[in-house]
Short mmCIF file of C-alpha atoms in Angstrom, two decimals:
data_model
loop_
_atom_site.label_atom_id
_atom_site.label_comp_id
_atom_site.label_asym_id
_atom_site.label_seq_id
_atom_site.Cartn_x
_atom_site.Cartn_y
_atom_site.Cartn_z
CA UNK A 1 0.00 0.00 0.00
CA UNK A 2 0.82 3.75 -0.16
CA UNK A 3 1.62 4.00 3.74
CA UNK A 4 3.63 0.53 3.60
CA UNK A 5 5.66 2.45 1.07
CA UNK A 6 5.57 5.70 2.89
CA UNK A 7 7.11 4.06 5.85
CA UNK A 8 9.63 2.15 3.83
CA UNK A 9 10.80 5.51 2.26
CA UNK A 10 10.81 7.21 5.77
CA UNK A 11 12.80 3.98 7.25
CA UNK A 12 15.66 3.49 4.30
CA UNK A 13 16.06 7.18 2.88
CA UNK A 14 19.56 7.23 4.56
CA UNK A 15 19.13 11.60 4.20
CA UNK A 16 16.33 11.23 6.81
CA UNK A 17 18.00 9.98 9.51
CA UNK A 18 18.55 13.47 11.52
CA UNK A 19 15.03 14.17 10.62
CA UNK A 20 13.15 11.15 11.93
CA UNK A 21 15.88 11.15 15.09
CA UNK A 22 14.63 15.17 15.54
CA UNK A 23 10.51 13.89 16.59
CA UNK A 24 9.78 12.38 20.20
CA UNK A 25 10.14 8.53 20.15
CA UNK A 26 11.77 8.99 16.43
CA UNK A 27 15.00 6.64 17.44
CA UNK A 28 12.52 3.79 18.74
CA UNK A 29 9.82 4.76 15.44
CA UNK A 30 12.79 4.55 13.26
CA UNK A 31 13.83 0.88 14.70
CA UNK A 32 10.15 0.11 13.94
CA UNK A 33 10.26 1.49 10.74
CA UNK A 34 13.31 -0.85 9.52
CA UNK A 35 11.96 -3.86 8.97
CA UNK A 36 9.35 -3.02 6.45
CA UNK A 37 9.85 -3.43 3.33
CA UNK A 38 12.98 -2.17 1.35
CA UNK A 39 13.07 0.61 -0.66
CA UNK A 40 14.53 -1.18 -3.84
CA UNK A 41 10.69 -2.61 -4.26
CA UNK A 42 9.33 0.85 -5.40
CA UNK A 43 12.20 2.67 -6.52
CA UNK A 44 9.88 4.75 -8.64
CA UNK A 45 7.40 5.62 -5.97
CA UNK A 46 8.98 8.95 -4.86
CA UNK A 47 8.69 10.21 -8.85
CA UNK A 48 5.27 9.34 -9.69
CA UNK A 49 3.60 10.11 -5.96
CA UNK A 50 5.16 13.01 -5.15
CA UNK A 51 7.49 13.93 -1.43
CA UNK A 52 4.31 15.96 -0.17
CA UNK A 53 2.09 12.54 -0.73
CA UNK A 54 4.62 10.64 1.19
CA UNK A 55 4.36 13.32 3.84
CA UNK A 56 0.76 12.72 4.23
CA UNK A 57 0.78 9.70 4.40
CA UNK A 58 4.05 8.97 6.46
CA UNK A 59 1.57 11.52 8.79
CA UNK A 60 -1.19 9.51 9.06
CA UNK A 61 0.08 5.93 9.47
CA UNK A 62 2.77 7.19 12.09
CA UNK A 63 -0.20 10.04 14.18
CA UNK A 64 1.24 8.09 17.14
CA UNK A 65 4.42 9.43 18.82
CA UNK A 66 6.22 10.89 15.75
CA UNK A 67 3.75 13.00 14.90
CA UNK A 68 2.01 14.09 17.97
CA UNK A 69 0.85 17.43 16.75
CA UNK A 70 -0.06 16.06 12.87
CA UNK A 71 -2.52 18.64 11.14
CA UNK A 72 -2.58 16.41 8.20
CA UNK A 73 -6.53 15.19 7.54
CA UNK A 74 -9.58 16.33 6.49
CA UNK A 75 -9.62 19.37 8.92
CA UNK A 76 -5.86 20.76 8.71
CA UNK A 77 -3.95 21.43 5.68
CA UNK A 78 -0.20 21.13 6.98
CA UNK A 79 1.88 18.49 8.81
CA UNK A 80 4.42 19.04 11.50
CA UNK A 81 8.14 18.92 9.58
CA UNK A 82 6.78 18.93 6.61
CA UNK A 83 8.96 21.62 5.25
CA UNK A 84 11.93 19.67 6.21
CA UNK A 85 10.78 16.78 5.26
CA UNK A 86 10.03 17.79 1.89
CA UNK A 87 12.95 19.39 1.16
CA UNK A 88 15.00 16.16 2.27
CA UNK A 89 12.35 13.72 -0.45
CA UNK A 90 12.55 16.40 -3.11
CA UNK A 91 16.70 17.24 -2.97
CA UNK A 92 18.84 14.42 -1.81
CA UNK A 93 22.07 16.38 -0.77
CA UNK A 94 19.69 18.19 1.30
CA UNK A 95 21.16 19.05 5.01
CA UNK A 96 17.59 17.85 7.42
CA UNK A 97 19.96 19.29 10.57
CA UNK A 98 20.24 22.81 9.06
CA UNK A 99 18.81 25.78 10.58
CA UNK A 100 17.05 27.97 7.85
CA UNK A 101 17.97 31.14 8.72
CA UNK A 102 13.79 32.40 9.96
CA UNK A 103 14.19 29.64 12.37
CA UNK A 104 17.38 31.19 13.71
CA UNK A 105 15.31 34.60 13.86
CA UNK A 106 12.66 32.92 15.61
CA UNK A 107 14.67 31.20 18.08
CA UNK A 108 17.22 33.77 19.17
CA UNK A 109 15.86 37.11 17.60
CA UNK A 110 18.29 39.29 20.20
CA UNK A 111 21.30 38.21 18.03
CA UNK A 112 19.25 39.84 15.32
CA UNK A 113 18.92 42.87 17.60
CA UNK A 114 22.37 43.23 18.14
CA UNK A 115 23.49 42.92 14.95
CA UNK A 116 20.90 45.75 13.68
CA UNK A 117 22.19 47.48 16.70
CA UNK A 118 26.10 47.48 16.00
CA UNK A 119 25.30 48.25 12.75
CA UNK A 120 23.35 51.35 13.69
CA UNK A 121 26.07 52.79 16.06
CA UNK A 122 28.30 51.79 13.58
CA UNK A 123 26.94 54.52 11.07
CA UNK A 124 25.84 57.09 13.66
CA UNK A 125 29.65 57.23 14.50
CA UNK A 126 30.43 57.60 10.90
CA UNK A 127 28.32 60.39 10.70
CA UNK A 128 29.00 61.96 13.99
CA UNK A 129 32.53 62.55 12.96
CA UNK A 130 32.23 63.42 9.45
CA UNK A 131 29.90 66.11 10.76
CA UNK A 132 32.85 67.34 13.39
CA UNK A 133 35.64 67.21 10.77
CA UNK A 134 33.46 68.47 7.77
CA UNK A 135 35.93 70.94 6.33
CA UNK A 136 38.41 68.58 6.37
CA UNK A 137 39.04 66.00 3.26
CA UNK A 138 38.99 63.14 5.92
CA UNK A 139 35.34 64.35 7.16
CA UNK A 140 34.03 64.33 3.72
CA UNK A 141 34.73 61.07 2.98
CA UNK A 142 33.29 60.26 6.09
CA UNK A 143 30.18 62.55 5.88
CA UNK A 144 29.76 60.24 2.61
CA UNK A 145 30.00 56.82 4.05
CA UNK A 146 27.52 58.02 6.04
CA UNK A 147 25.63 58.91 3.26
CA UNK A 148 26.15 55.38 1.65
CA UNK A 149 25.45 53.50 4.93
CA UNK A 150 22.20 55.66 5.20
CA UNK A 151 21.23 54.40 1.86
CA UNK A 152 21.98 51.41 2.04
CA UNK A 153 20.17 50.78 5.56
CA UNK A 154 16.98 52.65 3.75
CA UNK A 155 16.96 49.84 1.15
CA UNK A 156 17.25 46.89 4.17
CA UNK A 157 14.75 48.92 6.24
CA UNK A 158 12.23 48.87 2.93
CA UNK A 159 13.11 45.07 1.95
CA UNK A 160 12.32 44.55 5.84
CA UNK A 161 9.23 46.12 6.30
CA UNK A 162 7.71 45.02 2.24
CA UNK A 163 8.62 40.68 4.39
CA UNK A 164 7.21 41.39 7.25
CA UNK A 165 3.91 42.77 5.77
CA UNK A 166 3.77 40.53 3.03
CA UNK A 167 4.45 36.86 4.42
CA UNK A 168 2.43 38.15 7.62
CA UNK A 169 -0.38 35.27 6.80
CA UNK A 170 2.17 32.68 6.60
CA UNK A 171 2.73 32.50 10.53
CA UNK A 172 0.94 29.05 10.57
CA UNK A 173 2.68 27.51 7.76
CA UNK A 174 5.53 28.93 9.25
CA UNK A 175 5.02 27.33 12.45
CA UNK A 176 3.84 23.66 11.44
CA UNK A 177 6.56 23.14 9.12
CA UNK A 178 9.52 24.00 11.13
CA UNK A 179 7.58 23.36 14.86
CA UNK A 180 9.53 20.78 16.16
CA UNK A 181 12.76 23.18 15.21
CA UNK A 182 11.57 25.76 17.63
CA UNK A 183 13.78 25.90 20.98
CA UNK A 184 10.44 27.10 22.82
CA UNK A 185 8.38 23.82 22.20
CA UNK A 186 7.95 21.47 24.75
CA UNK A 187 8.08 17.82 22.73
CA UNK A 188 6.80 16.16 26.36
CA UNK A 189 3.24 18.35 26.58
CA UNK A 190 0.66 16.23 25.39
CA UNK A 191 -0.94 16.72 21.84
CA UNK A 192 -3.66 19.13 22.99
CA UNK A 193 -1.04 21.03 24.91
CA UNK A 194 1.37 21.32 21.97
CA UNK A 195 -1.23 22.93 19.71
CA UNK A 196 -1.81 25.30 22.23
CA UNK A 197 0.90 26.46 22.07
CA UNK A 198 1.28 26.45 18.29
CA UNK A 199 -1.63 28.99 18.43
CA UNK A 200 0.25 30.88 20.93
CA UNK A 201 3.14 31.31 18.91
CA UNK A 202 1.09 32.01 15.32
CA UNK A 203 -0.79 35.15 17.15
CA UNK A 204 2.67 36.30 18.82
CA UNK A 205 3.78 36.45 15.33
CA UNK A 206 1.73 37.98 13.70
CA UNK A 207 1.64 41.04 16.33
CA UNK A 208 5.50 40.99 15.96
CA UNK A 209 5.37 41.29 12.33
CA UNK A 210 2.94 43.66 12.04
CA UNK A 211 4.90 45.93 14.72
CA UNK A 212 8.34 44.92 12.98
CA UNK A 213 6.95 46.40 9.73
CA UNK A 214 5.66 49.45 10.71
CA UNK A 215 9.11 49.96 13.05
CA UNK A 216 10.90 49.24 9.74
CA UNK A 217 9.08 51.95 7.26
CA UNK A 218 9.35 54.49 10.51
CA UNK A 219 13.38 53.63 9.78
CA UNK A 220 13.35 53.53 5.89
CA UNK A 221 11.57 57.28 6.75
CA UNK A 222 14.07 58.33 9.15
CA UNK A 223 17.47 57.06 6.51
CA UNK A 224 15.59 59.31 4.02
CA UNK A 225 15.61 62.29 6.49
CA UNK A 226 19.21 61.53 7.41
CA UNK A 227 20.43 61.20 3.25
CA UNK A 228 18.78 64.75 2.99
CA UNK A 229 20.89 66.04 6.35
CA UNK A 230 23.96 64.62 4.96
CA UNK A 231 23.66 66.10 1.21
CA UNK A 232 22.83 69.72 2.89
CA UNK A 233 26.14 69.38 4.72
CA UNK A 234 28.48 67.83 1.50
CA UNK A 235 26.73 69.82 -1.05
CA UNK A 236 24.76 69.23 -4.05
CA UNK A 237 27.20 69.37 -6.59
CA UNK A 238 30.04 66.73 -4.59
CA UNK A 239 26.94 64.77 -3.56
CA UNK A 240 25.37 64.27 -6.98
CA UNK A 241 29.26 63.02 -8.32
CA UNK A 242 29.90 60.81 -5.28
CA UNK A 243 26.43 58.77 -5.80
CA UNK A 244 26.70 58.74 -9.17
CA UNK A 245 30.20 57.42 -8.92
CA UNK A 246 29.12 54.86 -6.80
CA UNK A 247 26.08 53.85 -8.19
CA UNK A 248 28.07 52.80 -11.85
CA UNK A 249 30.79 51.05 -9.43
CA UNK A 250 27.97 49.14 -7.96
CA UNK A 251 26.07 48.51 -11.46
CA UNK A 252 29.09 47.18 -12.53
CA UNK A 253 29.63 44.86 -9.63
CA UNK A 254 26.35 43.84 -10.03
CA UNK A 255 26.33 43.09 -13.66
CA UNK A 256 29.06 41.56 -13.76
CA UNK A 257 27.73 39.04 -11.01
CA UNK A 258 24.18 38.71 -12.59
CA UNK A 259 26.43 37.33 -16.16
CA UNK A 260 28.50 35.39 -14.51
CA UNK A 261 25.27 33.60 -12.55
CA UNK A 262 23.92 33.35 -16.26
CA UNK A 263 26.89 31.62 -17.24
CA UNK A 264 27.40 29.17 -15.01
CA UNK A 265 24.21 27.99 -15.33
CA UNK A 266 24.08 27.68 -19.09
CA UNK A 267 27.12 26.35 -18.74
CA UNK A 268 26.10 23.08 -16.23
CA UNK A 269 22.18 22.21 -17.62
CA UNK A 270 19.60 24.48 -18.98
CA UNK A 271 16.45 22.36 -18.58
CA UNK A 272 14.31 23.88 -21.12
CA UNK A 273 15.16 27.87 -19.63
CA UNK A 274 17.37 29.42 -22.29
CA UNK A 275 15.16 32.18 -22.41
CA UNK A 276 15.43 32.87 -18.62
CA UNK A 277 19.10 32.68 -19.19
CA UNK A 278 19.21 34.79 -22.47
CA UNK A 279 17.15 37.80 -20.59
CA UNK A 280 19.64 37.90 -17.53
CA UNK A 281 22.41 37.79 -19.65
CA UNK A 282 21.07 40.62 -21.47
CA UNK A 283 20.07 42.37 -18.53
CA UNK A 284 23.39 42.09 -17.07
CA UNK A 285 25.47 43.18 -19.80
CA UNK A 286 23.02 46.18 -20.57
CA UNK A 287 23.77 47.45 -16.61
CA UNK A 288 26.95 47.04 -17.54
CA UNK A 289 27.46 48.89 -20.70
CA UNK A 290 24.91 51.67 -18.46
CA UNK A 291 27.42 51.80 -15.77
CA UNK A 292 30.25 52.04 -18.15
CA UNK A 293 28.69 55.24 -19.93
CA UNK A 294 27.69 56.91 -16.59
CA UNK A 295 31.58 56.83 -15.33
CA UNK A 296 32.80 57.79 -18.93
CA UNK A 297 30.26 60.73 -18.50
CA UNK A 298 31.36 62.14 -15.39
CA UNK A 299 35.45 61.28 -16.08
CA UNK A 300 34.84 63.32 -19.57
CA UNK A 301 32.26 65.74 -18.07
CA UNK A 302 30.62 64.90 -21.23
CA UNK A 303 26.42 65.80 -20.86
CA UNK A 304 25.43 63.79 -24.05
CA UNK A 305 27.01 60.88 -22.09
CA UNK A 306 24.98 61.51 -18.59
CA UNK A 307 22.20 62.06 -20.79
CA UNK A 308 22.51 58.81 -22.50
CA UNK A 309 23.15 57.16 -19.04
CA UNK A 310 20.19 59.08 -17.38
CA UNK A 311 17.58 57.74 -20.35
CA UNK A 312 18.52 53.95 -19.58
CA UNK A 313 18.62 53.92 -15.85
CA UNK A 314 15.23 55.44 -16.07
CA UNK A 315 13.84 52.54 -18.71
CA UNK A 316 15.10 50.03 -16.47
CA UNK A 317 13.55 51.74 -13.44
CA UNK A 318 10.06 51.52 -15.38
CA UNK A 319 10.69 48.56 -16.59
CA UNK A 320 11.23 46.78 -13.07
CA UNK A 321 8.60 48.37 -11.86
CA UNK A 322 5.94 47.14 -14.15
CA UNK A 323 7.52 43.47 -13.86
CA UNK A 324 7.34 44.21 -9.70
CA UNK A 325 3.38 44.69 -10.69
CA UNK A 326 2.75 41.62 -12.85
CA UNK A 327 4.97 39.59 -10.46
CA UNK A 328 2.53 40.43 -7.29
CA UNK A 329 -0.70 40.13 -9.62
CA UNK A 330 0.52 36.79 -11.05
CA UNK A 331 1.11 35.50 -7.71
CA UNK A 332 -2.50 34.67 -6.88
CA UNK A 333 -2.83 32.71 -10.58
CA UNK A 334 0.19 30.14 -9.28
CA UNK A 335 -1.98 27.34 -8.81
CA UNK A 336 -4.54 27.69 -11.63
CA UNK A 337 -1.24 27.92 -13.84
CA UNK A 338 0.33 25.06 -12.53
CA UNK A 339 -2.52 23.01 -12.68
CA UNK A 340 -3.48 23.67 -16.18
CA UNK A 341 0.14 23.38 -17.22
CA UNK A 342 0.95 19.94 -15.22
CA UNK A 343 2.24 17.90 -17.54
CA UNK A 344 4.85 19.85 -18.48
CA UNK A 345 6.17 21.00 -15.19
CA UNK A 346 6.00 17.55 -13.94
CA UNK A 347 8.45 15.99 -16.25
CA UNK A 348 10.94 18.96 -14.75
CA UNK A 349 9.40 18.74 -10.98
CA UNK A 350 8.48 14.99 -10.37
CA UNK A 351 9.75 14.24 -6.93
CA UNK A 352 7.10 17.34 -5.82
CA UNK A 353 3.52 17.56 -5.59
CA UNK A 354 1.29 20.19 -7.87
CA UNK A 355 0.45 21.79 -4.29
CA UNK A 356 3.96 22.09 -2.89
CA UNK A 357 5.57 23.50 -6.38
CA UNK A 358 2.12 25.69 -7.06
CA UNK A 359 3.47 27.43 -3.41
CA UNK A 360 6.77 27.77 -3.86
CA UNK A 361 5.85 29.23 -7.24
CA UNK A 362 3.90 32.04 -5.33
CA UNK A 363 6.29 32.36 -2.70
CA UNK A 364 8.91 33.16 -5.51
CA UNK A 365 7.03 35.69 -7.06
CA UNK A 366 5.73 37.41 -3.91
CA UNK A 367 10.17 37.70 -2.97
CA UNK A 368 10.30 38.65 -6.50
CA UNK A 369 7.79 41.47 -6.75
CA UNK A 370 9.73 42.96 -3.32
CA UNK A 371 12.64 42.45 -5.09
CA UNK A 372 12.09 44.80 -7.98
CA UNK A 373 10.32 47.62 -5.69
CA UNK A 374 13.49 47.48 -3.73
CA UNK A 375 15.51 48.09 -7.22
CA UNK A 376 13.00 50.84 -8.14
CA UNK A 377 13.89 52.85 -5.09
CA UNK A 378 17.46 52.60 -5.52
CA UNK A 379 17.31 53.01 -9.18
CA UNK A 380 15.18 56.28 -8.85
CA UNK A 381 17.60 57.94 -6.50
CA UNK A 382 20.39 57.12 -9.33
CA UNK A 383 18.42 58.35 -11.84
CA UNK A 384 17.97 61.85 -9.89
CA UNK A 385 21.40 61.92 -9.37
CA UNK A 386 22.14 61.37 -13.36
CA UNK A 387 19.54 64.42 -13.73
CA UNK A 388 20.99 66.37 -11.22
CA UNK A 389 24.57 66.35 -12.97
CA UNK A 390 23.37 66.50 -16.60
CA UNK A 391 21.52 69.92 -15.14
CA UNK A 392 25.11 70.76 -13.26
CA UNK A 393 27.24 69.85 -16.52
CA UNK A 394 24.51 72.09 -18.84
CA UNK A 395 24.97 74.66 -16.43
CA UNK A 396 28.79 74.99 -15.99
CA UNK A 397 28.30 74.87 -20.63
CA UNK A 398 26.14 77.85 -20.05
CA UNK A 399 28.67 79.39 -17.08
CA UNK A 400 31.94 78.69 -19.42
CA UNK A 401 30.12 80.44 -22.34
CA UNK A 402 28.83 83.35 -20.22
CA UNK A 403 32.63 83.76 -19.39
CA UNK A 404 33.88 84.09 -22.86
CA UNK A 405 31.69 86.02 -24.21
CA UNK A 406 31.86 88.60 -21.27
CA UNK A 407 35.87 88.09 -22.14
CA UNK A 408 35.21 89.04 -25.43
CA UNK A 409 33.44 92.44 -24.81
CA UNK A 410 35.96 93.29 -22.34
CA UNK A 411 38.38 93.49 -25.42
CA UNK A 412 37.84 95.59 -28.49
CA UNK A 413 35.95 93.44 -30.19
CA UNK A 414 34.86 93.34 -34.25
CA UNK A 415 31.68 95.33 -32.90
CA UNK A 416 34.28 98.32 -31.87
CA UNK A 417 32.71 98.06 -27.99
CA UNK A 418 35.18 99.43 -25.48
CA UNK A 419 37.22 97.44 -23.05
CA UNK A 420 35.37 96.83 -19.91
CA UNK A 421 31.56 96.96 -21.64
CA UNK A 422 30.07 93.71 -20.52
CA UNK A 423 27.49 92.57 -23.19
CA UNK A 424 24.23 92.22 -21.97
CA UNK A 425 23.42 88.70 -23.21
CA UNK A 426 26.52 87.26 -21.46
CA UNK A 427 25.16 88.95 -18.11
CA UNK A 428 22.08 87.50 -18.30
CA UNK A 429 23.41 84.24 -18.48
CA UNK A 430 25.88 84.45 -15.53
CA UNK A 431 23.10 86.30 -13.49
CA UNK A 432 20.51 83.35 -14.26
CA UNK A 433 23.32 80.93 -12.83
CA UNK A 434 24.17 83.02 -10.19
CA UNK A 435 20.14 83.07 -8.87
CA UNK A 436 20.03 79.00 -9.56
CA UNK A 437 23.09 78.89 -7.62
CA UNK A 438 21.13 81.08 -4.78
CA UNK A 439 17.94 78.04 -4.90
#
C-alpha cells in the first residue's frame, strides 16, 4: 500500500535519519520502521507520488508518537516537519539538521537585535565625525560613508518592512513546518497542549510582524531624512558626483555578477530555460554597458554621455517596476497555472507535488515582486542623481560660455565696444546661474 511504502521511504532514505531522530520517540519509530519493506521494491514511488504525498501519508500511518501534533486530515492542511521533510524527499544532498535562517530569527531574535544594533552605532559614529571634521578632506569622505550606509540601511529597512507585511499570513505555515525546530516547544506536553501552544506562537507572530513592519518603514523614513541632512552638509554638486560614482561602481559589480550567474548555469544544464538565461544575460550586460557610460560621463564631463546614461537607468527603473506589478498580480494565478500546465512542469518537478511547487511558485514571485520595488527605489535615487549632474554639466556649458563672451566684450571686439563693456546677453546668463546657484 501507499503507507507501507511511505514508511519504507521514511525507514531506508539514509538523508532522513537526523530528521526522523529530531521527533519524540523517532530513534525507537525509526527501529520500527526498519523492517518493512525495502526501498529497492518501489524505486519509482517517490517520482510518480510526489514527497508531499509521502508526507501525508508517512503523517497519518505514524499520528502516534512521531507526529504528535499532525494537522494532516480532512480538517488541517499542513503536517508538522513537513517543510523539512520535503525538502530532504525532493533534494537528496539536502542538510535535514540545518537551521534555515527564519528559524534562527525565531529562536534567538536578540542576536538579530544586536546585529541591527552594531550596525546602527556603527553609522551614527560615521556620521557623527564626518559632521565634526566636515571641512576637512577626511570628514568628507566620512560625511559620505555616512551617506552610503544611510542608503543602504533605507533599502534593508524597505526590503524589511515590504517581508514582514507581506508573508504576515504565513505565521501558521511557518510554524507547522519547522515546529519541532523551535527551541520554545515542549516535545513532552501532550498533543492538545502542543497545539496550544502552536496557536500561541502564530498570534505572537503575527503582532511581531505587524509591529516589525511598521518599526521598519518608521526607519526607511528616518534614513531618508538623514540622506537629505547629509547632502545639505556635503553639497549638491560633490553629492550628486559621489552617488553617481558609486552607483556605476555598484552597477558594474552587479552586472558583472548577474552574467556570470547566467553563465554558469548555461554552462552546467539548462532544462528547457534558455530564455530565462538569455534575458539575464542581457540584462546584465546592458547594466553594464549603463554603468560604463555613466563613469565615462562624469570622467569626460561629457552631458550627451549623462544624458545617455540618465535615459537607460530610467527605462530600467520603469521597466522593473511594471515586472514588480505583474509579479505580485501573477502570484495569486500560481496554482490555476500550474494546474493547467501539469504535464509539463511535472516531467521537470516529479519528486514534488502540484500543491507544494504551485506554493513555492507564489512564494517566488511574492520575494520577486519585493525584489524589484526594492531596485525601483534605488534606481530612482540614481536616476535623480544622473539628472541632477546632466543639469550641473549644462549649467557649468552655459557658465563657461557666459565667461567668454563677457571676455570678449571686455576686449575691443569686431563690434568696436570698449574694453570693460560687458554685453548684456553674457550677463544675463551668468546672473541666471548666479540666482540658480542662490535656490
Amino acid at each position: 500500500t501507499s503507507g507501507h511504502v511511505a514508511r519504507a521511504l521514511l525507514a531506508k532514505g539514509s538523508a532522513l535519519d537526523g530528521w526522523i531522530s529530531s521527533f519524540p520517540a523517532g530513534e525507537k519509530c525509526a527501529q520500527a520502521l526498519a523492517a518493512s519493506e525495502p526501498l529497492k521494491e518501489h524505486p519509482d514511488y517517490l517520482e510518480h507520488v510526489g514527497a508531499d504525498v509521502v508526507c501525508h501519508e508517512a503523517c497519518l500511518h505514524l499520528r502516534t508518537g512521531v507526529y504528535p501534533l499532525c494537522k494532516c486530515g480532512d480538517d488541517a492542511k499542513y503536517p508538522v516537519g513537513s517543510r523539512f521533510g520535503t525538502h530532504a524527499l525532493s533534494y537528496p544532498n539536502y542538510n535535514v539538521n540545518a537551521e534555515p535562517w527564519g528559524v534562527a530569527l525565531f529562536n534567538d531574535p536578540y542576536a538579530f537585535m544586536v546585529i541591527v544594533g552594531i550596525a546602527m552605532v556603527f553609522t551614527s559614529a560615521t556620521g557623527l565625525i564626518g559632521v565634526c571634521c566636515a571641512k576637512v578632506s577626511v570628514g568628507s569622505h566620512l560625511l559620505f560613508a555616512y551617506f552610503t550606509l544611510q542608503y543602504v540601511g533605507a533599502a534593508v529597512f524597505l526590503w524589511g518592512a515590504t517581508m514582514c507585511l507581506l508573508f504576515r499570513d504565513s505565521a501558521e505555515e511557518a510554524v507547522y513546518g519547522y515546529y519541532y525546530q523551535l527551541s520554545s516547544v515542549d516535545a513532552s506536553q501532550t498533543a492538545a497542549a502542543q497545539h496550544e501552544q502552536a496557536a500561541h506562537m502564530i498570534r505572537k507572530i503575527h503582532k511581531s510582524v505587524t509591529a516589525g513592519g511598521v518599526l521598519c518603514i518608521f526607519a526607511t523614513l528616518s534614513s531618508f531624512t538623514s540622506l537629505l541632512a547629509a547632502r545639505a552638509i556635503m553639497g549638491h554638486v560633490m553629492t550628486v558626483t559621489r552617488t553617481l560614482t558609486s552607483s556605476c561602481y555598484a552597477g558594474l559589480v552587479f552586472g558583472m555578477g548577474f552574467f556570470l550567474l547566467a553563465v554558469g548555469t548555461a554552462a552546467g544544464s539548462l532544462n528547457g530555460n534558455e530564455g530565462v538565461v538569455g534575458a539575464c544575460a542581457f540584462f546584465s550586460v546592458s547594466v553594464m554597458v549603463t554603468s560604463a557610460v555613466g563613469l565615462l560621463g562624469i570622467r569626460r564631463e561629457s552631458l550627451g554621455l549623462l544624458m545617455v546614461h540618465t535615459l537607460a537607468v530610467s527605462l530600467f527603473t520603469v521597466i522593473l517596476f511594471f515586472v514588480g506589478i505583474v509579479c505580485f498580480a501573477k502570484s495569486d494565478q500560481a496554482t490555476a497555472y500550474i494546474h493547467k500546465s501539469w504535464g509539463e512542469v511535472e516531467e521537470k518537478y516529479g519528486a514534488m507535488s502540484m500543491e507544494n511547487v504551485a506554493a513555492i511558485t507564489e512564494d517566488n514571485l511574492n520575494k520577486l515582486g519585493a525584489a524589484c520595488f526594492i531596485l525601483v527605489a534605488m534606481l530612482t535615487l540614481n536616476a535623480l542623481a544622473g539628472c541632477a549632474a546632466c543639469i550641473q554639466s549644462s549649467r557649468e556649458r552655459r557658465l563657461g560660455a557666459a565667461r567668454s563672451a563677457a571676455g570678449f566684450s571686455n576686449g575691443a571686439g569686431p563690434s568696436g565696444s570698449q574694453p570693460g563693456a560687458l554685453s548684456e546677453q553674457a550677463f544675463r546668463i551668468i546672473e541666471a546661474d548666479d540666482d540658480d546657484e542662490d535656490v
